[in-house]
mmCIF file of C-alpha atoms and ligand atoms in Angstrom:
data_model
loop_
_atom_site.group_PDB
_atom_site.id
_atom_site.type_symbol
_atom_site.label_atom_id
_atom_site.label_comp_id
_atom_site.label_asym_id
_atom_site.label_seq_id
_atom_site.Cartn_x
_atom_site.Cartn_y
_atom_site.Cartn_z
ATOM 1 C CA MET A 1 -33.336 -56.527 -24.138
ATOM 2 C CA ALA A 2 -32.354 -53.522 -26.084
ATOM 3 C CA GLY A 3 -35.233 -51.386 -27.193
ATOM 4 C CA ARG A 4 -37.166 -51.592 -23.937
ATOM 5 C CA LYS A 5 -37.825 -48.338 -22.162
ATOM 6 C CA PRO A 6 -35.608 -47.813 -19.112
ATOM 7 C CA LYS A 7 -37.273 -47.528 -15.719
ATOM 8 C CA GLY A 8 -39.052 -44.297 -14.801
ATOM 9 C CA VAL A 9 -36.865 -41.367 -13.991
ATOM 10 C CA PRO A 10 -37.548 -39.028 -11.081
ATOM 11 C CA ALA A 11 -38.362 -35.454 -11.996
ATOM 12 C CA GLY A 12 -35.912 -32.663 -11.184
ATOM 13 C CA SER A 13 -35.301 -31.440 -7.659
ATOM 14 C CA SER A 14 -38.158 -29.482 -6.096
ATOM 15 C CA ARG A 15 -35.765 -27.451 -3.921
ATOM 16 C CA HIS A 16 -35.580 -24.823 -6.636
ATOM 17 C CA SER A 17 -39.270 -24.136 -7.072
ATOM 18 C CA ALA A 18 -38.591 -20.992 -9.176
ATOM 19 C CA MET A 19 -36.192 -22.924 -11.393
ATOM 20 C CA PRO A 20 -37.116 -25.173 -14.267
ATOM 21 C CA GLN A 21 -37.580 -28.807 -13.315
ATOM 22 C CA ILE A 22 -34.467 -30.508 -14.495
ATOM 23 C CA PRO A 23 -34.984 -34.151 -15.267
ATOM 24 C CA THR A 24 -32.394 -36.243 -13.479
ATOM 25 C CA THR A 25 -31.758 -39.922 -12.962
ATOM 26 C CA ASP A 26 -29.264 -41.982 -11.041
ATOM 27 C CA VAL A 27 -29.795 -44.902 -13.379
ATOM 28 C CA ILE A 28 -27.080 -45.265 -15.986
ATOM 29 C CA ASP A 29 -28.571 -47.535 -18.594
ATOM 30 C CA THR A 30 -25.846 -49.329 -20.480
ATOM 31 C CA ARG A 31 -28.224 -50.514 -23.139
ATOM 32 C CA THR A 32 -27.554 -47.318 -25.016
ATOM 33 C CA SER A 33 -23.896 -48.092 -25.373
ATOM 34 C CA THR A 34 -23.834 -51.847 -25.859
ATOM 35 C CA GLY A 35 -23.369 -53.512 -29.178
ATOM 36 C CA GLY A 36 -25.938 -55.431 -31.201
ATOM 37 C CA ASN A 37 -29.333 -53.805 -31.208
ATOM 38 C CA GLY A 38 -28.056 -51.268 -28.661
ATOM 39 C CA SER A 39 -26.900 -49.028 -31.484
ATOM 40 C CA ASP A 40 -30.452 -48.321 -32.597
ATOM 41 C CA TYR A 41 -31.865 -47.837 -29.109
ATOM 42 C CA LEU A 42 -31.473 -44.066 -29.303
ATOM 43 C CA ILE A 43 -32.896 -43.952 -32.808
ATOM 44 C CA ARG A 44 -36.073 -45.554 -31.497
ATOM 45 C CA HIS A 45 -36.302 -43.607 -28.231
ATOM 46 C CA THR A 46 -35.214 -40.087 -29.043
ATOM 47 C CA THR A 47 -36.549 -37.513 -31.452
ATOM 48 C CA LEU A 48 -34.827 -34.844 -33.494
ATOM 49 C CA ARG A 49 -36.983 -32.283 -31.718
ATOM 50 C CA GLN A 50 -35.511 -33.381 -28.376
ATOM 51 C CA LEU A 51 -32.001 -33.015 -29.763
ATOM 52 C CA GLN A 52 -32.868 -29.569 -31.091
ATOM 53 C CA LEU A 53 -34.161 -28.629 -27.622
ATOM 54 C CA LEU A 54 -31.047 -29.852 -25.882
ATOM 55 C CA GLU A 55 -28.850 -27.914 -28.304
ATOM 56 C CA ALA A 56 -30.831 -24.737 -27.643
ATOM 57 C CA ILE A 57 -30.749 -25.156 -23.838
ATOM 58 C CA VAL A 58 -26.974 -25.636 -23.792
ATOM 59 C CA ARG A 59 -26.410 -22.733 -26.177
ATOM 60 C CA LEU A 60 -28.731 -20.352 -24.335
ATOM 61 C CA GLY A 61 -27.997 -21.638 -20.814
ATOM 62 C CA SER A 62 -31.687 -21.675 -19.959
ATOM 63 C CA PHE A 63 -34.798 -23.827 -20.375
ATOM 64 C CA THR A 64 -36.929 -20.685 -20.525
ATOM 65 C CA ARG A 65 -34.936 -19.044 -23.308
ATOM 66 C CA ALA A 66 -34.840 -22.288 -25.292
ATOM 67 C CA ALA A 67 -38.628 -22.572 -24.931
ATOM 68 C CA GLU A 68 -39.003 -18.999 -26.187
ATOM 69 C CA GLU A 69 -36.684 -19.515 -29.136
ATOM 70 C CA LEU A 70 -38.511 -22.639 -30.251
ATOM 71 C CA PHE A 71 -41.999 -21.283 -29.488
ATOM 72 C CA LEU A 72 -42.729 -23.986 -26.905
ATOM 73 C CA THR A 73 -43.939 -23.841 -23.312
ATOM 74 C CA GLN A 74 -41.447 -24.544 -20.576
ATOM 75 C CA PRO A 75 -43.329 -27.648 -19.285
ATOM 76 C CA THR A 76 -43.125 -29.093 -22.817
ATOM 77 C CA VAL A 77 -39.397 -28.467 -22.884
ATOM 78 C CA SER A 78 -38.917 -30.031 -19.430
ATOM 79 C CA MET A 79 -41.006 -33.047 -20.434
ATOM 80 C CA GLN A 80 -39.060 -33.604 -23.653
ATOM 81 C CA ILE A 81 -35.715 -33.289 -21.880
ATOM 82 C CA LYS A 82 -36.952 -35.730 -19.238
ATOM 83 C CA LYS A 83 -37.765 -38.223 -21.978
ATOM 84 C CA LEU A 84 -34.387 -37.674 -23.604
ATOM 85 C CA SER A 85 -32.695 -38.138 -20.243
ATOM 86 C CA GLU A 86 -34.584 -41.431 -19.770
ATOM 87 C CA ALA A 87 -33.523 -42.629 -23.202
ATOM 88 C CA ILE A 88 -29.910 -41.703 -22.533
ATOM 89 C CA GLY A 89 -30.073 -43.233 -19.074
ATOM 90 C CA ALA A 90 -28.325 -40.342 -17.343
ATOM 91 C CA PRO A 91 -29.106 -36.807 -16.204
ATOM 92 C CA LEU A 92 -28.361 -34.222 -18.873
ATOM 93 C CA PHE A 93 -28.358 -31.023 -16.770
ATOM 94 C CA ARG A 94 -27.598 -30.006 -13.238
ATOM 95 C CA HIS A 95 -28.283 -26.863 -11.207
ATOM 96 C CA VAL A 96 -25.288 -24.713 -10.345
ATOM 97 C CA GLY A 97 -26.600 -21.988 -8.050
ATOM 98 C CA ARG A 98 -29.423 -20.411 -10.009
ATOM 99 C CA THR A 99 -28.111 -21.496 -13.376
ATOM 100 C CA ILE A 100 -27.995 -24.819 -15.130
ATOM 101 C CA GLU A 101 -25.179 -26.558 -16.891
ATOM 102 C CA PRO A 102 -24.902 -29.778 -18.864
ATOM 103 C CA THR A 103 -23.584 -32.862 -17.118
ATOM 104 C CA ASP A 104 -20.782 -34.818 -18.802
ATOM 105 C CA ALA A 105 -23.440 -36.928 -20.515
ATOM 106 C CA GLY A 106 -25.279 -33.745 -21.501
ATOM 107 C CA ARG A 107 -22.103 -32.386 -23.068
ATOM 108 C CA GLU A 108 -21.553 -35.552 -25.062
ATOM 109 C CA VAL A 109 -25.134 -35.544 -26.299
ATOM 110 C CA HIS A 110 -24.821 -31.845 -27.125
ATOM 111 C CA ALA A 111 -21.707 -32.403 -29.259
ATOM 112 C CA ALA A 112 -23.504 -35.162 -31.168
ATOM 113 C CA CYS A 113 -26.636 -32.977 -31.525
ATOM 114 C CA ARG A 114 -24.742 -30.173 -33.115
ATOM 115 C CA ASP A 115 -23.246 -32.470 -35.725
ATOM 116 C CA ILE A 116 -26.588 -34.113 -36.462
ATOM 117 C CA LEU A 117 -28.449 -30.806 -36.682
ATOM 118 C CA ALA A 118 -25.737 -29.191 -38.822
ATOM 119 C CA THR A 119 -25.803 -32.162 -41.208
ATOM 120 C CA LEU A 120 -29.591 -31.976 -41.470
ATOM 121 C CA SER A 121 -29.531 -28.239 -41.974
ATOM 122 C CA ASN A 122 -27.007 -28.619 -44.790
ATOM 123 C CA LEU A 123 -29.053 -31.410 -46.295
ATOM 124 C CA GLU A 124 -32.118 -29.185 -46.232
ATOM 125 C CA ILE A 125 -30.238 -26.438 -48.019
ATOM 126 C CA LYS A 126 -28.717 -28.801 -50.575
ATOM 127 C CA LEU A 127 -32.134 -30.273 -51.335
ATOM 128 C CA ALA A 128 -33.677 -26.811 -51.529
ATOM 129 C CA ASP A 129 -30.830 -25.773 -53.770
ATOM 130 C CA LEU A 130 -31.584 -28.656 -56.108
ATOM 131 C CA LYS A 131 -35.060 -27.179 -56.413
ATOM 132 C CA GLY A 132 -33.606 -23.775 -57.224
ATOM 133 C CA LEU A 133 -34.351 -22.425 -53.736
ATOM 134 C CA LYS A 134 -32.168 -21.576 -50.818
ATOM 135 C CA ARG A 135 -33.583 -22.372 -47.427
ATOM 136 C CA GLY A 136 -32.065 -22.753 -44.043
ATOM 137 C CA ARG A 137 -30.649 -20.797 -41.204
ATOM 138 C CA LEU A 138 -27.898 -18.242 -40.859
ATOM 139 C CA ARG A 139 -26.372 -17.380 -37.509
ATOM 140 C CA LEU A 140 -24.280 -14.273 -37.642
ATOM 141 C CA GLY A 141 -22.182 -12.832 -34.814
ATOM 142 C CA VAL A 142 -21.034 -9.234 -35.253
ATOM 143 C CA LEU A 143 -19.128 -6.566 -33.376
ATOM 144 C CA THR A 144 -21.085 -3.684 -31.883
ATOM 145 C CA THR A 145 -19.688 -1.474 -34.642
ATOM 146 C CA ALA A 146 -20.897 -3.844 -37.373
ATOM 147 C CA LYS A 147 -24.468 -3.699 -36.108
ATOM 148 C CA TYR A 148 -24.726 -0.449 -38.047
ATOM 149 C CA VAL A 149 -24.354 -2.279 -41.359
ATOM 150 C CA ALA A 150 -25.116 -5.975 -40.754
ATOM 151 C CA PRO A 151 -28.928 -5.567 -40.623
ATOM 152 C CA GLU A 152 -28.818 -3.716 -43.907
ATOM 153 C CA ILE A 153 -26.750 -6.419 -45.617
ATOM 154 C CA LEU A 154 -29.048 -9.050 -44.125
ATOM 155 C CA GLY A 155 -32.087 -7.135 -45.370
ATOM 156 C CA ALA A 156 -30.740 -7.098 -48.913
ATOM 157 C CA PHE A 157 -29.722 -10.770 -48.611
ATOM 158 C CA CYS A 158 -33.160 -11.845 -47.369
ATOM 159 C CA GLN A 159 -34.829 -10.110 -50.281
ATOM 160 C CA VAL A 160 -32.880 -12.343 -52.625
ATOM 161 C CA TYR A 161 -33.240 -15.437 -50.414
ATOM 162 C CA PRO A 162 -36.538 -14.992 -48.559
ATOM 163 C CA GLY A 163 -36.573 -18.594 -47.288
ATOM 164 C CA ILE A 164 -33.645 -18.108 -44.940
ATOM 165 C CA ASP A 165 -34.075 -17.567 -41.192
ATOM 166 C CA VAL A 166 -31.507 -15.248 -39.770
ATOM 167 C CA SER A 167 -30.254 -14.646 -36.253
ATOM 168 C CA LEU A 168 -27.878 -11.814 -35.442
ATOM 169 C CA LYS A 169 -25.829 -11.639 -32.250
ATOM 170 C CA VAL A 170 -24.223 -8.268 -31.531
ATOM 171 C CA THR A 171 -21.513 -8.070 -28.909
ATOM 172 C CA ASN A 172 -18.031 -6.739 -28.180
ATOM 173 C CA ARG A 173 -14.668 -8.058 -29.317
ATOM 174 C CA GLU A 174 -14.084 -10.217 -26.270
ATOM 175 C CA HIS A 175 -17.432 -11.974 -26.528
ATOM 176 C CA ILE A 176 -17.299 -12.359 -30.296
ATOM 177 C CA HIS A 177 -13.997 -14.102 -29.797
ATOM 178 C CA GLU A 178 -15.551 -16.440 -27.234
ATOM 179 C CA ARG A 179 -18.416 -17.190 -29.628
ATOM 180 C CA LEU A 180 -15.938 -17.960 -32.423
ATOM 181 C CA MET A 181 -14.054 -20.356 -30.153
ATOM 182 C CA GLY A 182 -17.355 -21.970 -29.071
ATOM 183 C CA HIS A 183 -18.607 -22.345 -32.687
ATOM 184 C CA ASP A 184 -21.759 -20.494 -31.659
ATOM 185 C CA ASP A 185 -22.448 -18.868 -35.040
ATOM 186 C CA ASP A 186 -21.852 -19.688 -38.698
ATOM 187 C CA LEU A 187 -19.985 -16.517 -39.522
ATOM 188 C CA TYR A 188 -18.569 -13.439 -37.798
ATOM 189 C CA VAL A 189 -17.939 -9.833 -38.701
ATOM 190 C CA MET A 190 -15.111 -8.923 -36.373
ATOM 191 C CA GLY A 191 -11.637 -7.407 -36.192
ATOM 192 C CA GLN A 192 -8.524 -9.494 -36.663
ATOM 193 C CA PRO A 193 -9.016 -12.670 -34.567
ATOM 194 C CA ARG A 194 -6.513 -12.971 -31.738
ATOM 195 C CA GLU A 195 -5.522 -16.414 -32.754
ATOM 196 C CA THR A 196 -4.525 -17.156 -36.276
ATOM 197 C CA ASN A 197 -4.361 -20.796 -37.127
ATOM 198 C CA ASP A 198 -5.429 -22.867 -40.081
ATOM 199 C CA GLN A 199 -8.734 -23.686 -38.371
ATOM 200 C CA ILE A 200 -9.812 -20.041 -38.561
ATOM 201 C CA GLN A 201 -10.561 -18.536 -41.950
ATOM 202 C CA THR A 202 -10.216 -14.747 -42.014
ATOM 203 C CA ILE A 203 -11.260 -12.665 -45.016
ATOM 204 C CA PRO A 204 -10.505 -8.917 -44.915
ATOM 205 C CA PHE A 205 -13.699 -6.905 -45.167
ATOM 206 C CA ALA A 206 -14.745 -3.237 -44.917
ATOM 207 C CA PRO A 207 -12.598 -0.590 -43.191
ATOM 208 C CA ASN A 208 -13.561 0.365 -39.627
ATOM 209 C CA PRO A 209 -12.144 3.845 -38.901
ATOM 210 C CA LEU A 210 -12.034 4.917 -35.273
ATOM 211 C CA VAL A 211 -12.633 8.662 -34.926
ATOM 212 C CA MET A 212 -12.496 11.083 -32.000
ATOM 213 C CA VAL A 213 -15.880 12.666 -31.331
ATOM 214 C CA ALA A 214 -17.030 15.676 -29.300
ATOM 215 C CA SER A 215 -20.155 17.762 -29.018
ATOM 216 C CA VAL A 216 -20.401 20.470 -31.724
ATOM 217 C CA ASP A 217 -20.284 22.999 -28.845
ATOM 218 C CA HIS A 218 -16.886 21.766 -27.681
ATOM 219 C CA PRO A 219 -14.046 24.261 -28.356
ATOM 220 C CA LEU A 220 -11.880 21.496 -29.884
ATOM 221 C CA ALA A 221 -14.537 21.016 -32.597
ATOM 222 C CA ARG A 222 -13.276 24.341 -34.045
ATOM 223 C CA GLN A 223 -9.597 23.415 -34.164
ATOM 224 C CA ARG A 224 -7.428 21.775 -36.768
ATOM 225 C CA SER A 225 -4.501 19.409 -36.239
ATOM 226 C CA ILE A 226 -5.006 18.912 -32.507
ATOM 227 C CA PRO A 227 -1.963 17.190 -30.962
ATOM 228 C CA LEU A 228 -2.850 14.037 -29.041
ATOM 229 C CA ASN A 229 -1.437 15.431 -25.803
ATOM 230 C CA ALA A 230 -3.932 18.322 -26.020
ATOM 231 C CA LEU A 231 -6.577 15.699 -25.170
ATOM 232 C CA ALA A 232 -4.835 14.643 -21.980
ATOM 233 C CA GLU A 233 -6.889 17.029 -19.846
ATOM 234 C CA GLU A 234 -10.223 16.189 -21.484
ATOM 235 C CA SER A 235 -12.832 13.983 -19.817
ATOM 236 C CA PHE A 236 -13.076 10.707 -21.678
ATOM 237 C CA ILE A 237 -15.960 8.336 -22.081
ATOM 238 C CA LEU A 238 -14.582 4.854 -22.591
ATOM 239 C CA ARG A 239 -16.240 1.621 -23.663
ATOM 240 C CA GLU A 240 -16.381 -1.331 -21.263
ATOM 241 C CA SER A 241 -13.502 -3.712 -20.749
ATOM 242 C CA GLY A 242 -13.555 -6.356 -23.508
ATOM 243 C CA SER A 243 -14.275 -3.717 -26.158
ATOM 244 C CA GLY A 244 -11.932 -3.520 -29.141
ATOM 245 C CA ILE A 245 -12.459 0.241 -29.394
ATOM 246 C CA ARG A 246 -11.376 0.673 -25.802
ATOM 247 C CA ASP A 247 -8.195 -1.337 -26.408
ATOM 248 C CA ALA A 248 -7.392 0.618 -29.578
ATOM 249 C CA VAL A 249 -7.813 3.991 -27.817
ATOM 250 C CA LEU A 250 -5.731 3.010 -24.815
ATOM 251 C CA THR A 251 -3.009 1.633 -27.096
ATOM 252 C CA GLN A 252 -2.952 4.855 -29.138
ATOM 253 C CA PHE A 253 -2.644 6.968 -26.009
ATOM 254 C CA ALA A 254 -0.020 4.699 -24.510
ATOM 255 C CA ALA A 255 2.053 5.026 -27.711
ATOM 256 C CA GLY A 256 2.110 8.795 -27.056
ATOM 257 C CA GLY A 257 3.037 8.197 -23.400
ATOM 258 C CA LEU A 258 -0.465 9.320 -22.342
ATOM 259 C CA ILE A 259 -3.284 7.942 -20.238
ATOM 260 C CA PRO A 260 -6.771 9.337 -20.914
ATOM 261 C CA ARG A 261 -8.691 10.843 -17.979
ATOM 262 C CA VAL A 262 -11.653 8.515 -17.894
ATOM 263 C CA ARG A 263 -14.810 10.104 -16.555
ATOM 264 C CA MET A 264 -17.180 7.297 -17.376
ATOM 265 C CA GLN A 265 -17.301 3.813 -18.894
ATOM 266 C CA LEU A 266 -20.294 2.786 -20.946
ATOM 267 C CA GLY A 267 -21.104 -0.501 -22.636
ATOM 268 C CA SER A 268 -22.898 0.954 -25.640
ATOM 269 C CA ASN A 269 -21.884 3.154 -28.568
ATOM 270 C CA GLU A 270 -25.354 4.721 -28.585
ATOM 271 C CA ALA A 271 -25.138 5.609 -24.886
ATOM 272 C CA ILE A 272 -21.703 7.134 -25.506
ATOM 273 C CA LYS A 273 -23.117 9.357 -28.246
ATOM 274 C CA ARG A 274 -25.804 10.579 -25.834
ATOM 275 C CA ALA A 275 -23.226 11.212 -23.141
ATOM 276 C CA ILE A 276 -21.115 13.272 -25.550
ATOM 277 C CA VAL A 277 -24.136 15.367 -26.527
ATOM 278 C CA GLY A 278 -24.911 15.724 -22.811
ATOM 279 C CA GLY A 279 -21.486 17.349 -22.336
ATOM 280 C CA LEU A 280 -20.013 14.495 -20.309
ATOM 281 C CA GLY A 281 -16.847 14.244 -22.357
ATOM 282 C CA ILE A 282 -15.300 13.130 -25.634
ATOM 283 C CA ALA A 283 -14.871 9.593 -26.966
ATOM 284 C CA ALA A 284 -13.495 7.517 -29.781
ATOM 285 C CA LEU A 285 -16.154 5.780 -31.846
ATOM 286 C CA SER A 286 -16.324 3.850 -35.070
ATOM 287 C CA LEU A 287 -17.300 6.067 -38.009
ATOM 288 C CA HIS A 288 -19.854 3.359 -38.879
ATOM 289 C CA SER A 289 -21.784 4.279 -35.738
ATOM 290 C CA LEU A 290 -22.001 7.911 -36.861
ATOM 291 C CA THR A 291 -23.307 7.805 -40.410
ATOM 292 C CA LEU A 292 -26.767 9.080 -39.397
ATOM 293 C CA GLU A 293 -25.290 11.926 -37.310
ATOM 294 C CA SER A 294 -23.045 12.960 -40.204
ATOM 295 C CA ALA A 295 -26.084 14.469 -41.918
ATOM 296 C CA GLY A 296 -25.970 17.219 -39.274
ATOM 297 C CA GLY A 297 -26.590 17.043 -35.567
ATOM 298 C CA ARG A 298 -24.941 17.513 -32.225
ATOM 299 C CA LEU A 299 -21.730 15.554 -32.842
ATOM 300 C CA ALA A 300 -18.466 16.693 -34.445
ATOM 301 C CA LEU A 301 -15.349 14.774 -35.488
ATOM 302 C CA LEU A 302 -12.160 16.138 -33.968
ATOM 303 C CA ASP A 303 -9.104 16.599 -36.161
ATOM 304 C CA VAL A 304 -6.698 14.822 -33.809
ATOM 305 C CA GLU A 305 -3.177 13.661 -34.587
ATOM 306 C CA GLY A 306 -3.143 9.859 -35.007
ATOM 307 C CA PHE A 307 -6.883 9.706 -35.779
ATOM 308 C CA PRO A 308 -8.764 8.174 -37.418
ATOM 309 C CA ILE A 309 -7.215 4.904 -36.392
ATOM 310 C CA ILE A 310 -7.795 2.818 -39.500
ATOM 311 C CA ARG A 311 -8.746 -0.727 -38.701
ATOM 312 C CA ARG A 312 -10.548 -3.323 -40.676
ATOM 313 C CA TRP A 313 -13.363 -5.738 -40.165
ATOM 314 C CA HIS A 314 -12.952 -9.327 -41.230
ATOM 315 C CA LEU A 315 -15.385 -12.026 -42.205
ATOM 316 C CA VAL A 316 -14.364 -14.947 -40.050
ATOM 317 C CA TYR A 317 -15.445 -18.543 -39.668
ATOM 318 C CA SER A 318 -14.154 -21.726 -38.165
ATOM 319 C CA ARG A 319 -12.946 -24.325 -40.620
ATOM 320 C CA SER A 320 -13.474 -27.096 -38.119
ATOM 321 C CA ARG A 321 -17.091 -27.268 -39.311
ATOM 322 C CA GLU A 322 -18.244 -27.266 -42.863
ATOM 323 C CA LEU A 323 -19.516 -23.796 -43.738
ATOM 324 C CA SER A 324 -23.200 -24.161 -44.585
ATOM 325 C CA LEU A 325 -24.344 -23.275 -48.075
ATOM 326 C CA VAL A 326 -26.371 -20.423 -46.612
ATOM 327 C CA ALA A 327 -23.343 -19.037 -44.792
ATOM 328 C CA ARG A 328 -21.175 -19.375 -47.898
ATOM 329 C CA THR A 329 -23.811 -17.640 -49.990
ATOM 330 C CA PHE A 330 -24.037 -14.841 -47.407
ATOM 331 C CA LEU A 331 -20.255 -14.519 -47.340
ATOM 332 C CA ASP A 332 -20.143 -13.931 -51.101
ATOM 333 C CA PHE A 333 -23.097 -11.579 -50.849
ATOM 334 C CA ALA A 334 -21.417 -9.494 -48.109
ATOM 335 C CA ILE A 335 -18.196 -9.255 -50.118
ATOM 336 C CA ASP A 336 -20.189 -7.945 -53.098
ATOM 337 C CA TYR A 337 -21.909 -5.465 -50.789
ATOM 338 C CA GLU A 338 -18.690 -4.029 -49.375
ATOM 339 C CA PRO A 339 -18.313 -1.137 -51.902
ATOM 340 C CA GLU A 340 -21.653 0.265 -50.681
ATOM 341 C CA ILE A 341 -20.375 0.273 -47.113
ATOM 342 C CA ARG A 342 -17.170 2.050 -48.175
ATOM 343 C CA ALA A 343 -19.148 4.629 -50.142
ATOM 344 C CA ARG A 344 -21.325 5.341 -47.079
ATOM 345 C CA LEU A 345 -18.258 5.778 -44.885
ATOM 346 C CA ALA A 346 -16.638 8.176 -47.378
ATOM 347 C CA GLU A 347 -19.844 10.220 -47.524
ATOM 348 C CA ALA A 348 -20.106 10.357 -43.714
ATOM 349 C CA GLU A 349 -16.511 11.464 -43.405
ATOM 350 C CA ALA A 350 -16.949 14.174 -46.065
ATOM 351 C CA ASN A 351 -20.078 15.434 -44.253
ATOM 352 C CA PHE A 352 -18.253 15.665 -40.936
ATOM 353 C CA VAL A 353 -15.344 17.503 -42.549
ATOM 354 C CA ARG A 354 -17.850 19.983 -44.032
ATOM 355 C CA ILE A 355 -19.426 20.490 -40.587
ATOM 356 C CA ARG A 356 -15.983 21.113 -39.097
ATOM 357 C CA ASP A 357 -15.068 23.569 -41.836
ATOM 358 C CA SER A 358 -18.234 25.535 -41.256
ATOM 359 C CA LEU A 359 -17.700 25.568 -37.454
ATOM 360 C CA ILE A 360 -14.184 26.916 -38.021
ATOM 361 C CA ALA A 361 -15.467 29.472 -40.551
ATOM 362 C CA GLN A 362 -18.127 30.680 -38.055
ATOM 363 C CA SER A 363 -15.588 31.149 -35.266
ATOM 364 C CA SER A 364 -12.992 33.063 -37.363
HETATM 365 P P1 LIG B 401 -16.106 -3.319 -29.812
HETATM 366 O O1 LIG B 401 -15.890 -3.172 -31.381
HETATM 367 O O2 LIG B 401 -15.497 -2.075 -29.207
HETATM 368 O O3 LIG B 401 -17.595 -3.367 -29.622
HETATM 369 O O4 LIG B 401 -15.410 -4.551 -29.327
HETATM 370 C C1 LIG B 401 -14.582 -3.202 -31.798
HETATM 371 C C2 LIG B 401 -14.358 -2.843 -33.231
HETATM 372 O O5 LIG B 401 -15.188 -2.250 -33.910
HETATM 373 O O6 LIG B 401 -13.245 -3.179 -33.682
#
């Protein structure tokens, strides 16, 4: 009879003692998919909390990280997933080496979870909105270069809407693209998406100039109008593969028939700045990552032919899911904020030009 609890389900394999216990079962219980009362079996035997847990485990690829995110202990998470697995009548995860991945059933449940949780989250916001409040959650994915402004915009946003929980994922172009395709976040600050189709909404946002940077002690910091080929003998520090900056630099050099002499590859704009100051070479960086240094410091912008490379950020989201009210509100807020970002860039550029002028004046 539908509604009865399926038979007990063995706990996860003990072969991986360091790994979380993954609840498994060989029993496929068809009561969950039969007609009649079967349709409310899951309603009576699963909880929204379990669905939220499953969503977090699939998204984060780990029981431990899901437990941390939701402020639960790992045994609680394992127990809840075991119960969910029993209600579904099939294992939801399997071990692959030292990682876990959802089974086919797990994937199906995950897809349903996301829809249910998104609907509830929107409902929460709509209800809060009716009360004149805005509550809910905003997941933002941004390029490494946008991490220099996104926290500030979020800070201003959260002052106006203090009830909103925010998560910010910072990563390179390649991974932002993957997150967009996987619907991992509500909204992205990124370059032009590779794919343009009517499922992807792209709104042009602030400029993202790519500038060539050296230590203030570097002889090129005292030169004007440096031809690109004069950089051919310089040691370059390049971002990691998957970085949009890296691609833009290599494309610019290739257009001049040049290949930069790469001394080192680093996966962080901050580490690159340190390496430049340490005399390890020169690099192209986003001007956004240099606004603090523009007030005076150890870095100088080089006046190189073809630079700055002017690119643009975009606010991007997938139309295949309804944009939450929070995300839409943030989108409008960010667009209103854009002039401040432009003003900061202009000020940073003017400061660097002043530094260059004074370096040139000192050396002549
Ligand atoms: P990324 O940033 O190098 O971290 O991918 C690219 C960009 O700012 O366009």
